[in-house]
Structures are given as C-alpha cells and as structure tokens.
Amino acid sequence: MSPRTRTGGSTAARIIAAVADILAFIIILWILMYLLDANRSNDFVQWVHDAATWLAGWSYDLFTFDAAWARVVAGYGLAALVYLFIGHAVAGRIRR
C-alpha cells in the first residue's frame, strides 16, 4: 500500500470519527440541557433540541419509562452510543 493511500484512509477515518463525535456531542448536550432544565425559549437550546431530536428520531420513545427524564436519557443516550460505536468502528476499519 502506498503512503498516499494510507494517509488518505487515515484522514477519512479521522473525519468519520470526528463526525460521529460531533453527532454524539449534540445529543449528549441536549440530554444535559434537559436534565438541567435549560430555557427552551433560548435559540441555542432550541437548535440543540431540534438537532438532537432529528438525530435521535429513530430511538426516541423506544423506551417507555414512567419518568420523562429516564425516557430522554435512554432514548437519546442510545442514539449517541450508536453513533459513537458505528462511527468509530467504521473509522477503525478504514484505518486497516
């Protein structure tokens, strides 16, 4: 394998891992804002909520805990973990 290809794969792997980290960060940031009762009329809080809801749309309300905070942590937290796991797994395969 040429050094150029190896570097290109390494760069692609870093980008994929960084994107996965950013997506998970947005979701985790929303979980923290929710738990800390952030002001939802704030534009930044609203943006984070909208982005996290879009990113975790497939996993939100997957669990039916009685407490709302548990549904948020479990539903959004699952999405964050999946993004991290898949993103870093793909990045690891590209590095090989």
Tab-separated table of C-alpha atoms in Angstrom:
chain	number	residue	atom	x	y	z
A	1	MET	CA	0.000	0.000	0.000
A	2	SER	CA	1.389	3.377	-0.925
A	3	PRO	CA	1.932	6.033	1.747
A	4	ARG	CA	-0.506	8.316	-0.065
A	5	THR	CA	-3.343	5.767	0.180
A	6	ARG	CA	-2.555	5.069	3.819
A	7	THR	CA	-2.664	8.793	4.616
A	8	GLY	CA	-5.922	9.223	2.713
A	9	GLY	CA	-7.509	6.347	4.618
A	10	SER	CA	-6.245	7.766	7.874
A	11	THR	CA	-7.691	11.170	7.027
A	12	ALA	CA	-11.047	9.658	6.076
A	13	ALA	CA	-11.067	7.656	9.304
A	14	ARG	CA	-10.369	10.781	11.366
A	15	ILE	CA	-13.173	12.659	9.594
A	16	ILE	CA	-15.665	9.838	10.159
A	17	ALA	CA	-14.699	9.558	13.835
A	18	ALA	CA	-14.945	13.350	14.252
A	19	VAL	CA	-18.403	13.462	12.657
A	20	ALA	CA	-19.585	10.642	14.936
A	21	ASP	CA	-18.172	12.512	17.943
A	22	ILE	CA	-19.923	15.744	16.946
A	23	LEU	CA	-23.271	13.994	16.444
A	24	ALA	CA	-22.975	12.263	19.813
A	25	PHE	CA	-21.896	15.546	21.439
A	26	ILE	CA	-25.025	17.325	20.184
A	27	ILE	CA	-27.238	14.567	21.556
A	28	ILE	CA	-25.424	14.449	24.895
A	29	LEU	CA	-25.577	18.239	25.119
A	30	TRP	CA	-29.366	18.059	24.745
A	31	ILE	CA	-29.576	15.395	27.469
A	32	LEU	CA	-27.624	17.678	29.809
A	33	MET	CA	-29.724	20.710	28.881
A	34	TYR	CA	-32.893	18.720	29.513
A	35	LEU	CA	-31.682	17.428	32.874
A	36	LEU	CA	-30.541	20.907	33.907
A	37	ASP	CA	-33.861	22.406	32.762
A	38	ALA	CA	-32.376	24.782	30.197
A	39	ASN	CA	-34.545	27.653	28.966
A	40	ARG	CA	-36.283	26.208	25.893
A	41	SER	CA	-37.156	29.650	24.565
A	42	ASN	CA	-33.430	30.308	24.066
A	43	ASP	CA	-32.468	29.982	20.381
A	44	PHE	CA	-29.350	27.898	21.043
A	45	VAL	CA	-31.217	25.498	23.335
A	46	GLN	CA	-33.958	25.193	20.719
A	47	TRP	CA	-31.396	24.474	17.988
A	48	VAL	CA	-29.703	21.785	20.082
A	49	HIS	CA	-33.101	20.245	20.887
A	50	ASP	CA	-34.175	20.227	17.237
A	51	ALA	CA	-30.866	18.760	16.068
A	52	ALA	CA	-30.851	16.085	18.778
A	53	THR	CA	-34.474	15.181	18.068
A	54	TRP	CA	-33.693	14.802	14.374
A	55	LEU	CA	-30.562	12.744	15.064
A	56	ALA	CA	-32.281	10.507	17.628
A	57	GLY	CA	-35.627	10.300	15.866
A	58	TRP	CA	-35.219	6.563	15.386
A	59	SER	CA	-34.515	5.861	19.069
A	60	TYR	CA	-36.545	8.454	20.952
A	61	ASP	CA	-39.607	6.953	22.670
A	62	LEU	CA	-38.125	3.498	22.173
A	63	PHE	CA	-38.333	3.008	25.940
A	64	THR	CA	-41.453	3.710	27.994
A	65	PHE	CA	-40.188	4.670	31.425
A	66	ASP	CA	-42.624	6.487	33.688
A	67	ALA	CA	-40.223	9.334	34.370
A	68	ALA	CA	-39.703	11.745	31.468
A	69	TRP	CA	-36.021	12.233	32.319
A	70	ALA	CA	-35.421	8.469	32.027
A	71	ARG	CA	-37.042	8.391	28.569
A	72	VAL	CA	-34.826	11.283	27.439
A	73	VAL	CA	-31.637	9.752	28.833
A	74	ALA	CA	-32.374	6.264	27.483
A	75	GLY	CA	-33.749	7.299	24.084
A	76	TYR	CA	-31.254	9.996	23.233
A	77	GLY	CA	-28.409	8.222	25.037
A	78	LEU	CA	-28.899	5.106	22.923
A	79	ALA	CA	-28.626	7.181	19.757
A	80	ALA	CA	-25.416	8.833	20.988
A	81	LEU	CA	-23.874	5.458	21.803
A	82	VAL	CA	-24.845	4.017	18.424
A	83	TYR	CA	-23.331	6.985	16.567
A	84	LEU	CA	-20.119	6.652	18.557
A	85	PHE	CA	-19.920	2.874	18.157
A	86	ILE	CA	-20.676	2.765	14.435
A	87	GLY	CA	-18.610	5.858	13.598
A	88	HIS	CA	-15.534	4.608	15.394
A	89	ALA	CA	-15.982	1.049	14.107
A	90	VAL	CA	-16.105	2.317	10.516
A	91	ALA	CA	-13.116	4.575	11.163
A	92	GLY	CA	-11.187	1.625	12.579
A	93	ARG	CA	-11.953	-0.478	9.514
A	94	ILE	CA	-10.807	2.292	7.208
A	95	ARG	CA	-7.522	2.636	9.120
A	96	ARG	CA	-6.660	-1.012	8.462
